[in-house]
Amino acid sequence: SVGNSGSNFIERSQDGGRSWGAPVTINDDTTSGPGGHAFHALALRPSGEMYAAWLDSRPGGDHLAADESEGHDASIHLARSDDHGAHWGENAALWSRVCPCCRVSLVVDPFGIPYITFRKHYPGHVRDVVVARPGGEPVRLRVDNWEVGGCPHSGPPMVLSRDGSLRMAWFTGAEGHAGVYFRQVMPEAIDSTATPVTVLASEQLPTVHVDLGEAGMSGTLVAMDADSTGARQLTLARVASSGRRLVERFAVPGTRGASHPKLATSLAGKLAYVVWTQREGERSTLRIARWDVGR
C-alpha cells in the first residue's frame, strides 16, 4: 500500500492484510520543505526487489526549463528497495515536463530493467503518452499530437506479459482520432510509427480512464469507463494474444455512471475481476464484477 501525505510512504502487510506495519518513507527530500509526490506505481520482483515510480514536484534528470505560460508540470522519480519495501535507496530523478495529474504505470522486466509509461507535456500544449526506461529518452506510443490546455487526468496502463512483451493502452482526445488504443511490443523494439489497435473510437468520447489485465492465450483485457456513444458506462474489451486485433468489446448492463475501473486477472487468465466507482447522483459506491474470460 502506497500513500502520499507530504511524503511518499509505503505500508507493508506480511500476514495477508490482517495487520500493517509502520509507514516507511520512500522520497529522500524530507528535509527540503514542502513538495509533491503523487500517483505512485509499484513493481515487485520475485527476488524481493521492489521499485516505485511517481510524479514529483522536483525537477527531473533532464532539467528542462519550465514554460510558465503552459502551466506547472511534474517529473518522474524512481526508487528501489532490496528488502520488500522495508528500506529504500536514493531517488533517481528521470524526466521532466510530465502531466501532473495523469497516473504512472511501472513494470520491471526479467533482467531488472524498469519501464515506465506516462503522459508527457510537449510544447504547444501537446500531451501524448510515452514509454521509457532509465537512461533512455521517452518514446511516444504514437504521435497523437493531442493539444489540450490542462492535464487530462488519464494515464496509460501497462502490463508485462509472460512472453516478455509490453502491453499498453491509452486514451487520446486528438481531433480526428479520439479514442482508446492498444499496443503490444517487445521492449527492445518500441517505436512511434506502428499502427495501434483501436479499442474504442468516437469523437463524442469524454476523457476515458483505462486499465489492463493479461489473460494468457485469451489475450489482453481492457476496462474503460465510457461506451461508444460517449456515455459513462463500464465497457470491457479483449485484444487477441497476438496484440494485432480486437476480439470483442461490450458495454456492461446496469453500469451507467461507472468511472475509473481497475482489472485483476487470475494466473491462468480465465477469470478476471473488475472494480470501479459507480456514481449515482451525489452518491458514489464501489462495485465489483467477475468476468469469465475463458467461457
PDB file of C-alpha atoms in Angstrom:
ATOM      1  CA  SER A   1       0.000   0.000   0.000  1.00  0.00           C
ATOM      2  CA  VAL A   2       1.433   3.372  -1.041  1.00  0.00           C
ATOM      3  CA  GLY A   3       0.201   6.766   0.071  1.00  0.00           C
ATOM      4  CA  ASN A   4       1.076  10.434  -0.051  1.00  0.00           C
ATOM      5  CA  SER A   5       0.821  12.835   2.849  1.00  0.00           C
ATOM      6  CA  GLY A   6       3.504  15.423   2.137  1.00  0.00           C
ATOM      7  CA  SER A   7       5.906  12.486   1.989  1.00  0.00           C
ATOM      8  CA  ASN A   8       5.839   9.419  -0.187  1.00  0.00           C
ATOM      9  CA  PHE A   9       5.383   6.354   2.033  1.00  0.00           C
ATOM     10  CA  ILE A  10       4.633   2.663   1.903  1.00  0.00           C
ATOM     11  CA  GLU A  11       2.958   0.375   4.417  1.00  0.00           C
ATOM     12  CA  ARG A  12       3.522  -3.393   4.317  1.00  0.00           C
ATOM     13  CA  SER A  13       1.475  -6.345   5.463  1.00  0.00           C
ATOM     14  CA  GLN A  14       3.157  -9.715   5.939  1.00  0.00           C
ATOM     15  CA  ASP A  15       0.059 -11.639   7.000  1.00  0.00           C
ATOM     16  CA  GLY A  16      -2.283 -11.241   4.053  1.00  0.00           C
ATOM     17  CA  GLY A  17      -3.572  -7.820   5.043  1.00  0.00           C
ATOM     18  CA  ARG A  18      -4.724  -8.652   8.577  1.00  0.00           C
ATOM     19  CA  SER A  19      -2.223  -6.204  10.069  1.00  0.00           C
ATOM     20  CA  TRP A  20       0.032  -3.465   8.738  1.00  0.00           C
ATOM     21  CA  GLY A  21       3.455  -2.200   9.730  1.00  0.00           C
ATOM     22  CA  ALA A  22       4.558   1.374  10.312  1.00  0.00           C
ATOM     23  CA  PRO A  23       4.824   3.646   7.238  1.00  0.00           C
ATOM     24  CA  VAL A  24       8.236   3.753   5.525  1.00  0.00           C
ATOM     25  CA  THR A  25       9.152   6.959   3.659  1.00  0.00           C
ATOM     26  CA  ILE A  26      10.275   6.489   0.036  1.00  0.00           C
ATOM     27  CA  ASN A  27      11.152  10.045  -1.030  1.00  0.00           C
ATOM     28  CA  ASP A  28      14.539  11.375   0.100  1.00  0.00           C
ATOM     29  CA  ASP A  29      13.707  15.123   0.118  1.00  0.00           C
ATOM     30  CA  THR A  30      12.225  15.009   3.612  1.00  0.00           C
ATOM     31  CA  THR A  31      14.243  17.989   4.904  1.00  0.00           C
ATOM     32  CA  SER A  32      13.893  20.397   1.973  1.00  0.00           C
ATOM     33  CA  GLY A  33      10.427  21.804   2.645  1.00  0.00           C
ATOM     34  CA  PRO A  34       7.037  21.004   1.157  1.00  0.00           C
ATOM     35  CA  GLY A  35       6.977  19.005  -2.054  1.00  0.00           C
ATOM     36  CA  GLY A  36       4.563  16.988  -4.124  1.00  0.00           C
ATOM     37  CA  HIS A  37       4.779  13.194  -4.516  1.00  0.00           C
ATOM     38  CA  ALA A  38       1.745  11.559  -6.083  1.00  0.00           C
ATOM     39  CA  PHE A  39       0.255   8.903  -8.399  1.00  0.00           C
ATOM     40  CA  HIS A  40       2.581   6.098  -7.382  1.00  0.00           C
ATOM     41  CA  ALA A  41       3.194   2.829  -9.207  1.00  0.00           C
ATOM     42  CA  LEU A  42       4.846  -0.270  -7.718  1.00  0.00           C
ATOM     43  CA  ALA A  43       6.564  -3.302  -9.234  1.00  0.00           C
ATOM     44  CA  LEU A  44       7.861  -6.302  -7.271  1.00  0.00           C
ATOM     45  CA  ARG A  45      10.341  -8.928  -8.468  1.00  0.00           C
ATOM     46  CA  PRO A  46      10.333 -12.494  -7.070  1.00  0.00           C
ATOM     47  CA  SER A  47      13.797 -11.923  -5.585  1.00  0.00           C
ATOM     48  CA  GLY A  48      12.384  -9.253  -3.263  1.00  0.00           C
ATOM     49  CA  GLU A  49      13.400  -6.156  -5.179  1.00  0.00           C
ATOM     50  CA  MET A  50      10.676  -3.536  -5.267  1.00  0.00           C
ATOM     51  CA  TYR A  51      10.514  -0.442  -7.451  1.00  0.00           C
ATOM     52  CA  ALA A  52       8.381   2.660  -7.027  1.00  0.00           C
ATOM     53  CA  ALA A  53       7.812   5.408  -9.600  1.00  0.00           C
ATOM     54  CA  TRP A  54       5.758   8.551  -9.060  1.00  0.00           C
ATOM     55  CA  LEU A  55       5.075  12.139 -10.075  1.00  0.00           C
ATOM     56  CA  ASP A  56       7.289  14.542  -8.159  1.00  0.00           C
ATOM     57  CA  SER A  57       7.462  18.334  -7.889  1.00  0.00           C
ATOM     58  CA  ARG A  58      11.280  18.284  -8.028  1.00  0.00           C
ATOM     59  CA  PRO A  59      12.994  18.706 -11.429  1.00  0.00           C
ATOM     60  CA  GLY A  60      13.637  15.585 -13.457  1.00  0.00           C
ATOM     61  CA  GLY A  61      17.064  14.420 -14.575  1.00  0.00           C
ATOM     62  CA  ASP A  62      16.783  16.187 -17.924  1.00  0.00           C
ATOM     63  CA  HIS A  63      16.272  19.567 -16.177  1.00  0.00           C
ATOM     64  CA  LEU A  64      14.093  21.036 -18.885  1.00  0.00           C
ATOM     65  CA  ALA A  65      13.186  24.655 -18.386  1.00  0.00           C
ATOM     66  CA  ALA A  66       9.612  25.236 -17.310  1.00  0.00           C
ATOM     67  CA  ASP A  67       7.353  27.296 -19.521  1.00  0.00           C
ATOM     68  CA  GLU A  68       5.084  29.134 -17.086  1.00  0.00           C
ATOM     69  CA  SER A  69       2.672  30.003 -19.902  1.00  0.00           C
ATOM     70  CA  GLU A  70       1.856  26.298 -20.263  1.00  0.00           C
ATOM     71  CA  GLY A  71       1.271  25.616 -16.584  1.00  0.00           C
ATOM     72  CA  HIS A  72       3.061  23.654 -13.885  1.00  0.00           C
ATOM     73  CA  ASP A  73       4.426  20.200 -14.738  1.00  0.00           C
ATOM     74  CA  ALA A  74       5.723  17.292 -12.697  1.00  0.00           C
ATOM     75  CA  SER A  75       8.697  14.955 -13.118  1.00  0.00           C
ATOM     76  CA  ILE A  76       9.169  11.189 -12.867  1.00  0.00           C
ATOM     77  CA  HIS A  77      11.202   9.878  -9.939  1.00  0.00           C
ATOM     78  CA  LEU A  78      12.168   6.265  -9.254  1.00  0.00           C
ATOM     79  CA  ALA A  79      13.352   4.431  -6.139  1.00  0.00           C
ATOM     80  CA  ARG A  80      14.342   0.837  -5.374  1.00  0.00           C
ATOM     81  CA  SER A  81      14.135  -1.399  -2.318  1.00  0.00           C
ATOM     82  CA  ASP A  82      16.022  -4.692  -1.973  1.00  0.00           C
ATOM     83  CA  ASP A  83      14.049  -5.993   1.017  1.00  0.00           C
ATOM     84  CA  HIS A  84      10.371  -5.926   0.002  1.00  0.00           C
ATOM     85  CA  GLY A  85       9.986  -2.242   0.854  1.00  0.00           C
ATOM     86  CA  ALA A  86      11.486  -2.105   4.355  1.00  0.00           C
ATOM     87  CA  HIS A  87      14.254   0.275   3.207  1.00  0.00           C
ATOM     88  CA  TRP A  88      14.596   2.432   0.098  1.00  0.00           C
ATOM     89  CA  GLY A  89      17.597   3.762  -1.793  1.00  0.00           C
ATOM     90  CA  GLU A  90      18.320   7.145  -3.322  1.00  0.00           C
ATOM     91  CA  ASN A  91      15.625   8.629  -5.546  1.00  0.00           C
ATOM     92  CA  ALA A  92      16.521   8.805  -9.244  1.00  0.00           C
ATOM     93  CA  ALA A  93      15.273  11.950 -10.995  1.00  0.00           C
ATOM     94  CA  LEU A  94      14.358  10.845 -14.506  1.00  0.00           C
ATOM     95  CA  TRP A  95      12.235  13.021 -16.818  1.00  0.00           C
ATOM     96  CA  SER A  96      10.688  16.490 -16.591  1.00  0.00           C
ATOM     97  CA  ARG A  97       7.697  18.051 -18.392  1.00  0.00           C
ATOM     98  CA  VAL A  98       5.242  15.354 -17.259  1.00  0.00           C
ATOM     99  CA  CYS A  99       1.487  15.898 -16.909  1.00  0.00           C
ATOM    100  CA  PRO A 100       0.982  16.395 -13.148  1.00  0.00           C
ATOM    101  CA  CYS A 101      -2.340  14.544 -12.782  1.00  0.00           C
ATOM    102  CA  CYS A 102      -2.086  11.566 -15.173  1.00  0.00           C
ATOM    103  CA  ARG A 103      -1.233   8.292 -13.473  1.00  0.00           C
ATOM    104  CA  VAL A 104       2.060   6.477 -13.963  1.00  0.00           C
ATOM    105  CA  SER A 105       2.491   2.770 -14.800  1.00  0.00           C
ATOM    106  CA  LEU A 106       5.600   0.733 -13.997  1.00  0.00           C
ATOM    107  CA  VAL A 107       6.812  -2.789 -14.819  1.00  0.00           C
ATOM    108  CA  VAL A 108      10.198  -4.473 -14.373  1.00  0.00           C
ATOM    109  CA  ASP A 109      11.418  -6.992 -16.939  1.00  0.00           C
ATOM    110  CA  PRO A 110      13.174 -10.293 -16.054  1.00  0.00           C
ATOM    111  CA  PHE A 111      16.554  -8.539 -16.263  1.00  0.00           C
ATOM    112  CA  GLY A 112      15.567  -5.988 -13.623  1.00  0.00           C
ATOM    113  CA  ILE A 113      15.060  -3.104 -16.069  1.00  0.00           C
ATOM    114  CA  PRO A 114      12.138  -0.792 -15.186  1.00  0.00           C
ATOM    115  CA  TYR A 115       9.827   0.520 -17.895  1.00  0.00           C
ATOM    116  CA  ILE A 116       7.561   3.456 -17.126  1.00  0.00           C
ATOM    117  CA  THR A 117       4.631   4.883 -19.073  1.00  0.00           C
ATOM    118  CA  PHE A 118       3.300   8.392 -18.508  1.00  0.00           C
ATOM    119  CA  ARG A 119       1.791  11.358 -20.328  1.00  0.00           C
ATOM    120  CA  LYS A 120       4.452  13.826 -21.426  1.00  0.00           C
ATOM    121  CA  HIS A 121       3.843  17.529 -21.965  1.00  0.00           C
ATOM    122  CA  TYR A 122       5.317  18.617 -25.292  1.00  0.00           C
ATOM    123  CA  PRO A 123       5.494  22.252 -26.497  1.00  0.00           C
ATOM    124  CA  GLY A 124       2.239  23.780 -27.653  1.00  0.00           C
ATOM    125  CA  HIS A 125       0.055  22.096 -25.036  1.00  0.00           C
ATOM    126  CA  VAL A 126       0.547  18.705 -26.704  1.00  0.00           C
ATOM    127  CA  ARG A 127       0.136  15.853 -24.214  1.00  0.00           C
ATOM    128  CA  ASP A 128       0.997  12.421 -25.632  1.00  0.00           C
ATOM    129  CA  VAL A 129       1.664   9.098 -23.929  1.00  0.00           C
ATOM    130  CA  VAL A 130       5.228   7.743 -23.810  1.00  0.00           C
ATOM    131  CA  VAL A 131       7.187   4.754 -22.520  1.00  0.00           C
ATOM    132  CA  ALA A 132      10.770   4.964 -21.263  1.00  0.00           C
ATOM    133  CA  ARG A 133      13.469   3.186 -19.308  1.00  0.00           C
ATOM    134  CA  PRO A 134      16.050   4.873 -17.054  1.00  0.00           C
ATOM    135  CA  GLY A 135      18.891   6.293 -19.100  1.00  0.00           C
ATOM    136  CA  GLY A 136      16.822   6.495 -22.271  1.00  0.00           C
ATOM    137  CA  GLU A 137      14.632   9.033 -23.996  1.00  0.00           C
ATOM    138  CA  PRO A 138      10.832   8.683 -23.754  1.00  0.00           C
ATOM    139  CA  VAL A 139       9.279   7.193 -26.905  1.00  0.00           C
ATOM    140  CA  ARG A 140       5.738   8.093 -27.902  1.00  0.00           C
ATOM    141  CA  LEU A 141       3.369   5.167 -28.278  1.00  0.00           C
ATOM    142  CA  ARG A 142       2.010   7.141 -31.211  1.00  0.00           C
ATOM    143  CA  VAL A 143       2.396  10.748 -32.282  1.00  0.00           C
ATOM    144  CA  ASP A 144      -1.186  11.767 -31.472  1.00  0.00           C
ATOM    145  CA  ASN A 145      -0.373  15.474 -31.076  1.00  0.00           C
ATOM    146  CA  TRP A 146      -3.267  15.894 -28.676  1.00  0.00           C
ATOM    147  CA  GLU A 147      -3.460  19.587 -27.816  1.00  0.00           C
ATOM    148  CA  VAL A 148      -5.221  20.176 -24.502  1.00  0.00           C
ATOM    149  CA  GLY A 149      -4.876  23.163 -22.203  1.00  0.00           C
ATOM    150  CA  GLY A 150      -4.663  21.172 -18.957  1.00  0.00           C
ATOM    151  CA  CYS A 151      -3.768  17.774 -17.596  1.00  0.00           C
ATOM    152  CA  PRO A 152      -6.472  15.326 -18.778  1.00  0.00           C
ATOM    153  CA  HIS A 153      -6.262  13.092 -15.679  1.00  0.00           C
ATOM    154  CA  SER A 154      -5.918   9.912 -17.763  1.00  0.00           C
ATOM    155  CA  GLY A 155      -2.722   7.900 -17.518  1.00  0.00           C
ATOM    156  CA  PRO A 156      -1.612   4.896 -19.613  1.00  0.00           C
ATOM    157  CA  PRO A 157      -1.842   1.421 -18.015  1.00  0.00           C
ATOM    158  CA  MET A 158       0.845  -1.149 -18.856  1.00  0.00           C
ATOM    159  CA  VAL A 159       1.415  -4.830 -18.097  1.00  0.00           C
ATOM    160  CA  LEU A 160       4.414  -7.069 -18.731  1.00  0.00           C
ATOM    161  CA  SER A 161       3.251 -10.290 -20.345  1.00  0.00           C
ATOM    162  CA  ARG A 162       4.680 -13.696 -19.556  1.00  0.00           C
ATOM    163  CA  ASP A 163       6.065 -13.727 -23.103  1.00  0.00           C
ATOM    164  CA  GLY A 164       8.146 -10.649 -22.256  1.00  0.00           C
ATOM    165  CA  SER A 165       6.107  -8.157 -24.270  1.00  0.00           C
ATOM    166  CA  LEU A 166       4.938  -4.787 -23.015  1.00  0.00           C
ATOM    167  CA  ARG A 167       1.189  -4.280 -23.384  1.00  0.00           C
ATOM    168  CA  MET A 168      -0.025  -0.704 -23.134  1.00  0.00           C
ATOM    169  CA  ALA A 169      -3.258   1.215 -23.655  1.00  0.00           C
ATOM    170  CA  TRP A 170      -4.067   4.905 -23.635  1.00  0.00           C
ATOM    171  CA  PHE A 171      -6.724   7.495 -24.342  1.00  0.00           C
ATOM    172  CA  THR A 172      -6.272  10.436 -26.659  1.00  0.00           C
ATOM    173  CA  GLY A 173      -8.697  13.217 -27.422  1.00  0.00           C
ATOM    174  CA  ALA A 174      -6.829  14.282 -30.570  1.00  0.00           C
ATOM    175  CA  GLU A 175      -9.109  15.637 -33.242  1.00  0.00           C
ATOM    176  CA  GLY A 176      -9.875  13.057 -35.909  1.00  0.00           C
ATOM    177  CA  HIS A 177      -8.861  10.010 -33.896  1.00  0.00           C
ATOM    178  CA  ALA A 178     -10.180  10.420 -30.359  1.00  0.00           C
ATOM    179  CA  GLY A 179     -10.354   7.063 -28.620  1.00  0.00           C
ATOM    180  CA  VAL A 180      -8.657   4.275 -26.681  1.00  0.00           C
ATOM    181  CA  TYR A 181      -5.746   2.485 -28.350  1.00  0.00           C
ATOM    182  CA  PHE A 182      -3.572  -0.542 -27.596  1.00  0.00           C
ATOM    183  CA  ARG A 183      -0.018  -1.550 -28.432  1.00  0.00           C
ATOM    184  CA  GLN A 184       1.910  -4.748 -27.765  1.00  0.00           C
ATOM    185  CA  VAL A 185       5.675  -4.555 -28.312  1.00  0.00           C
ATOM    186  CA  MET A 186       8.909  -6.162 -27.237  1.00  0.00           C
ATOM    187  CA  PRO A 187      10.908  -3.767 -25.010  1.00  0.00           C
ATOM    188  CA  GLU A 188      13.799  -3.537 -27.440  1.00  0.00           C
ATOM    189  CA  ALA A 189      11.546  -2.669 -30.384  1.00  0.00           C
ATOM    190  CA  ILE A 190       9.485   0.317 -29.246  1.00  0.00           C
ATOM    191  CA  ASP A 191       8.780   2.934 -31.878  1.00  0.00           C
ATOM    192  CA  SER A 192       6.146   5.546 -32.673  1.00  0.00           C
ATOM    193  CA  THR A 193       5.317   4.502 -36.218  1.00  0.00           C
ATOM    194  CA  ALA A 194       3.446   1.204 -35.828  1.00  0.00           C
ATOM    195  CA  THR A 195      -0.334   1.316 -36.111  1.00  0.00           C
ATOM    196  CA  PRO A 196      -2.037   0.587 -32.774  1.00  0.00           C
ATOM    197  CA  VAL A 197      -5.185  -1.487 -32.281  1.00  0.00           C
ATOM    198  CA  THR A 198      -8.286   0.690 -31.973  1.00  0.00           C
ATOM    199  CA  VAL A 199     -10.210  -0.416 -28.888  1.00  0.00           C
ATOM    200  CA  LEU A 200     -12.806   2.364 -28.748  1.00  0.00           C
ATOM    201  CA  ALA A 201     -13.141   5.361 -31.061  1.00  0.00           C
ATOM    202  CA  SER A 202     -15.668   8.184 -31.253  1.00  0.00           C
ATOM    203  CA  GLU A 203     -15.458  11.949 -31.429  1.00  0.00           C
ATOM    204  CA  GLN A 204     -18.160  12.010 -28.722  1.00  0.00           C
ATOM    205  CA  LEU A 205     -15.949  10.433 -26.068  1.00  0.00           C
ATOM    206  CA  PRO A 206     -15.215  12.179 -22.779  1.00  0.00           C
ATOM    207  CA  THR A 207     -11.791  11.638 -21.222  1.00  0.00           C
ATOM    208  CA  VAL A 208     -11.668   7.863 -20.766  1.00  0.00           C
ATOM    209  CA  HIS A 209      -9.899   6.069 -17.897  1.00  0.00           C
ATOM    210  CA  VAL A 210      -8.448   2.690 -18.875  1.00  0.00           C
ATOM    211  CA  ASP A 211      -6.942  -0.371 -17.186  1.00  0.00           C
ATOM    212  CA  LEU A 212      -5.361  -3.593 -18.484  1.00  0.00           C
ATOM    213  CA  GLY A 213      -5.031  -7.221 -17.439  1.00  0.00           C
ATOM    214  CA  GLU A 214      -3.224 -10.129 -19.106  1.00  0.00           C
ATOM    215  CA  ALA A 215      -5.354 -13.211 -19.871  1.00  0.00           C
ATOM    216  CA  GLY A 216      -2.783 -15.677 -21.208  1.00  0.00           C
ATOM    217  CA  MET A 217      -3.777 -17.247 -24.519  1.00  0.00           C
ATOM    218  CA  SER A 218      -7.061 -15.324 -24.341  1.00  0.00           C
ATOM    219  CA  GLY A 219      -5.114 -12.110 -24.921  1.00  0.00           C
ATOM    220  CA  THR A 220      -5.202  -8.798 -23.061  1.00  0.00           C
ATOM    221  CA  LEU A 221      -8.246  -7.459 -21.223  1.00  0.00           C
ATOM    222  CA  VAL A 222      -9.189  -3.779 -21.338  1.00  0.00           C
ATOM    223  CA  ALA A 223     -11.605  -1.983 -18.993  1.00  0.00           C
ATOM    224  CA  MET A 224     -12.896   1.530 -19.789  1.00  0.00           C
ATOM    225  CA  ASP A 225     -15.396   3.934 -18.249  1.00  0.00           C
ATOM    226  CA  ALA A 226     -17.158   5.025 -21.464  1.00  0.00           C
ATOM    227  CA  ASP A 227     -19.082   3.356 -24.261  1.00  0.00           C
ATOM    228  CA  SER A 228     -19.107   4.143 -27.984  1.00  0.00           C
ATOM    229  CA  THR A 229     -21.840   6.776 -27.536  1.00  0.00           C
ATOM    230  CA  GLY A 230     -19.737   8.717 -25.037  1.00  0.00           C
ATOM    231  CA  ALA A 231     -21.882   7.708 -22.050  1.00  0.00           C
ATOM    232  CA  ARG A 232     -20.203   6.902 -18.750  1.00  0.00           C
ATOM    233  CA  GLN A 233     -20.620   3.126 -18.666  1.00  0.00           C
ATOM    234  CA  LEU A 234     -18.300   0.223 -17.927  1.00  0.00           C
ATOM    235  CA  THR A 235     -17.040  -1.188 -21.220  1.00  0.00           C
ATOM    236  CA  LEU A 236     -14.868  -4.312 -21.447  1.00  0.00           C
ATOM    237  CA  ALA A 237     -12.783  -5.424 -24.403  1.00  0.00           C
ATOM    238  CA  ARG A 238     -10.328  -8.167 -25.294  1.00  0.00           C
ATOM    239  CA  VAL A 239      -7.356  -7.931 -27.654  1.00  0.00           C
ATOM    240  CA  ALA A 240      -6.018 -11.142 -29.246  1.00  0.00           C
ATOM    241  CA  SER A 241      -2.837 -12.646 -27.772  1.00  0.00           C
ATOM    242  CA  SER A 242      -1.019 -11.549 -30.933  1.00  0.00           C
ATOM    243  CA  GLY A 243      -1.775  -7.930 -29.996  1.00  0.00           C
ATOM    244  CA  ARG A 244      -2.954  -7.222 -33.540  1.00  0.00           C
ATOM    245  CA  ARG A 245      -6.753  -7.267 -33.437  1.00  0.00           C
ATOM    246  CA  LEU A 246      -9.736  -6.595 -31.220  1.00  0.00           C
ATOM    247  CA  VAL A 247     -11.585  -9.819 -30.391  1.00  0.00           C
ATOM    248  CA  GLU A 248     -14.590  -8.459 -28.515  1.00  0.00           C
ATOM    249  CA  ARG A 249     -15.986  -5.346 -26.861  1.00  0.00           C
ATOM    250  CA  PHE A 250     -19.195  -4.920 -24.891  1.00  0.00           C
ATOM    251  CA  ALA A 251     -20.821  -2.469 -22.502  1.00  0.00           C
ATOM    252  CA  VAL A 252     -21.820  -3.989 -19.161  1.00  0.00           C
ATOM    253  CA  PRO A 253     -25.558  -3.502 -18.473  1.00  0.00           C
ATOM    254  CA  GLY A 254     -26.520  -1.609 -15.334  1.00  0.00           C
ATOM    255  CA  THR A 255     -23.243   0.313 -15.025  1.00  0.00           C
ATOM    256  CA  ARG A 256     -24.248   3.818 -16.088  1.00  0.00           C
ATOM    257  CA  GLY A 257     -22.155   6.278 -14.086  1.00  0.00           C
ATOM    258  CA  ALA A 258     -19.113   3.975 -13.885  1.00  0.00           C
ATOM    259  CA  SER A 259     -15.673   5.569 -13.572  1.00  0.00           C
ATOM    260  CA  HIS A 260     -12.016   4.615 -13.047  1.00  0.00           C
ATOM    261  CA  PRO A 261     -12.144   0.796 -13.466  1.00  0.00           C
ATOM    262  CA  LYS A 262      -9.362  -1.488 -12.223  1.00  0.00           C
ATOM    263  CA  LEU A 263      -8.698  -5.019 -13.504  1.00  0.00           C
ATOM    264  CA  ALA A 264      -7.216  -8.104 -11.830  1.00  0.00           C
ATOM    265  CA  THR A 265      -6.775 -11.440 -13.587  1.00  0.00           C
ATOM    266  CA  SER A 266      -6.151 -14.984 -12.377  1.00  0.00           C
ATOM    267  CA  LEU A 267      -2.825 -16.704 -13.101  1.00  0.00           C
ATOM    268  CA  ALA A 268      -4.491 -18.895 -15.720  1.00  0.00           C
ATOM    269  CA  GLY A 269      -6.075 -15.839 -17.332  1.00  0.00           C
ATOM    270  CA  LYS A 270      -9.529 -17.417 -17.475  1.00  0.00           C
ATOM    271  CA  LEU A 271     -11.069 -15.276 -14.764  1.00  0.00           C
ATOM    272  CA  ALA A 272     -10.934 -11.520 -14.164  1.00  0.00           C
ATOM    273  CA  TYR A 273     -12.409  -9.140 -11.625  1.00  0.00           C
ATOM    274  CA  VAL A 274     -13.238  -5.527 -12.387  1.00  0.00           C
ATOM    275  CA  VAL A 275     -13.680  -2.906  -9.647  1.00  0.00           C
ATOM    276  CA  TRP A 276     -14.996   0.583 -10.373  1.00  0.00           C
ATOM    277  CA  THR A 277     -16.624   3.615  -8.809  1.00  0.00           C
ATOM    278  CA  GLN A 278     -20.339   3.830  -9.513  1.00  0.00           C
ATOM    279  CA  ARG A 279     -21.730   7.364  -9.378  1.00  0.00           C
ATOM    280  CA  GLU A 280     -25.464   7.849  -8.980  1.00  0.00           C
ATOM    281  CA  GLY A 281     -26.352  11.494  -8.392  1.00  0.00           C
ATOM    282  CA  GLU A 282     -24.401  12.695  -5.357  1.00  0.00           C
ATOM    283  CA  ARG A 283     -23.689   9.141  -4.193  1.00  0.00           C
ATOM    284  CA  SER A 284     -20.626   7.061  -5.089  1.00  0.00           C
ATOM    285  CA  THR A 285     -20.130   3.376  -4.332  1.00  0.00           C
ATOM    286  CA  LEU A 286     -17.503   0.766  -5.177  1.00  0.00           C
ATOM    287  CA  ARG A 287     -18.747  -2.097  -7.296  1.00  0.00           C
ATOM    288  CA  ILE A 288     -17.141  -5.344  -8.469  1.00  0.00           C
ATOM    289  CA  ALA A 289     -17.929  -7.755 -11.291  1.00  0.00           C
ATOM    290  CA  ARG A 290     -16.495 -11.101 -12.356  1.00  0.00           C
ATOM    291  CA  TRP A 291     -15.534 -11.655 -15.991  1.00  0.00           C
ATOM    292  CA  ASP A 292     -15.366 -15.286 -17.083  1.00  0.00           C
ATOM    293  CA  VAL A 293     -12.918 -14.815 -19.931  1.00  0.00           C
ATOM    294  CA  GLY A 294     -12.498 -18.483 -20.769  1.00  0.00           C
ATOM    295  CA  ARG A 295     -16.190 -19.205 -21.357  1.00  0.00           C
TER     296      ARG A 295
END
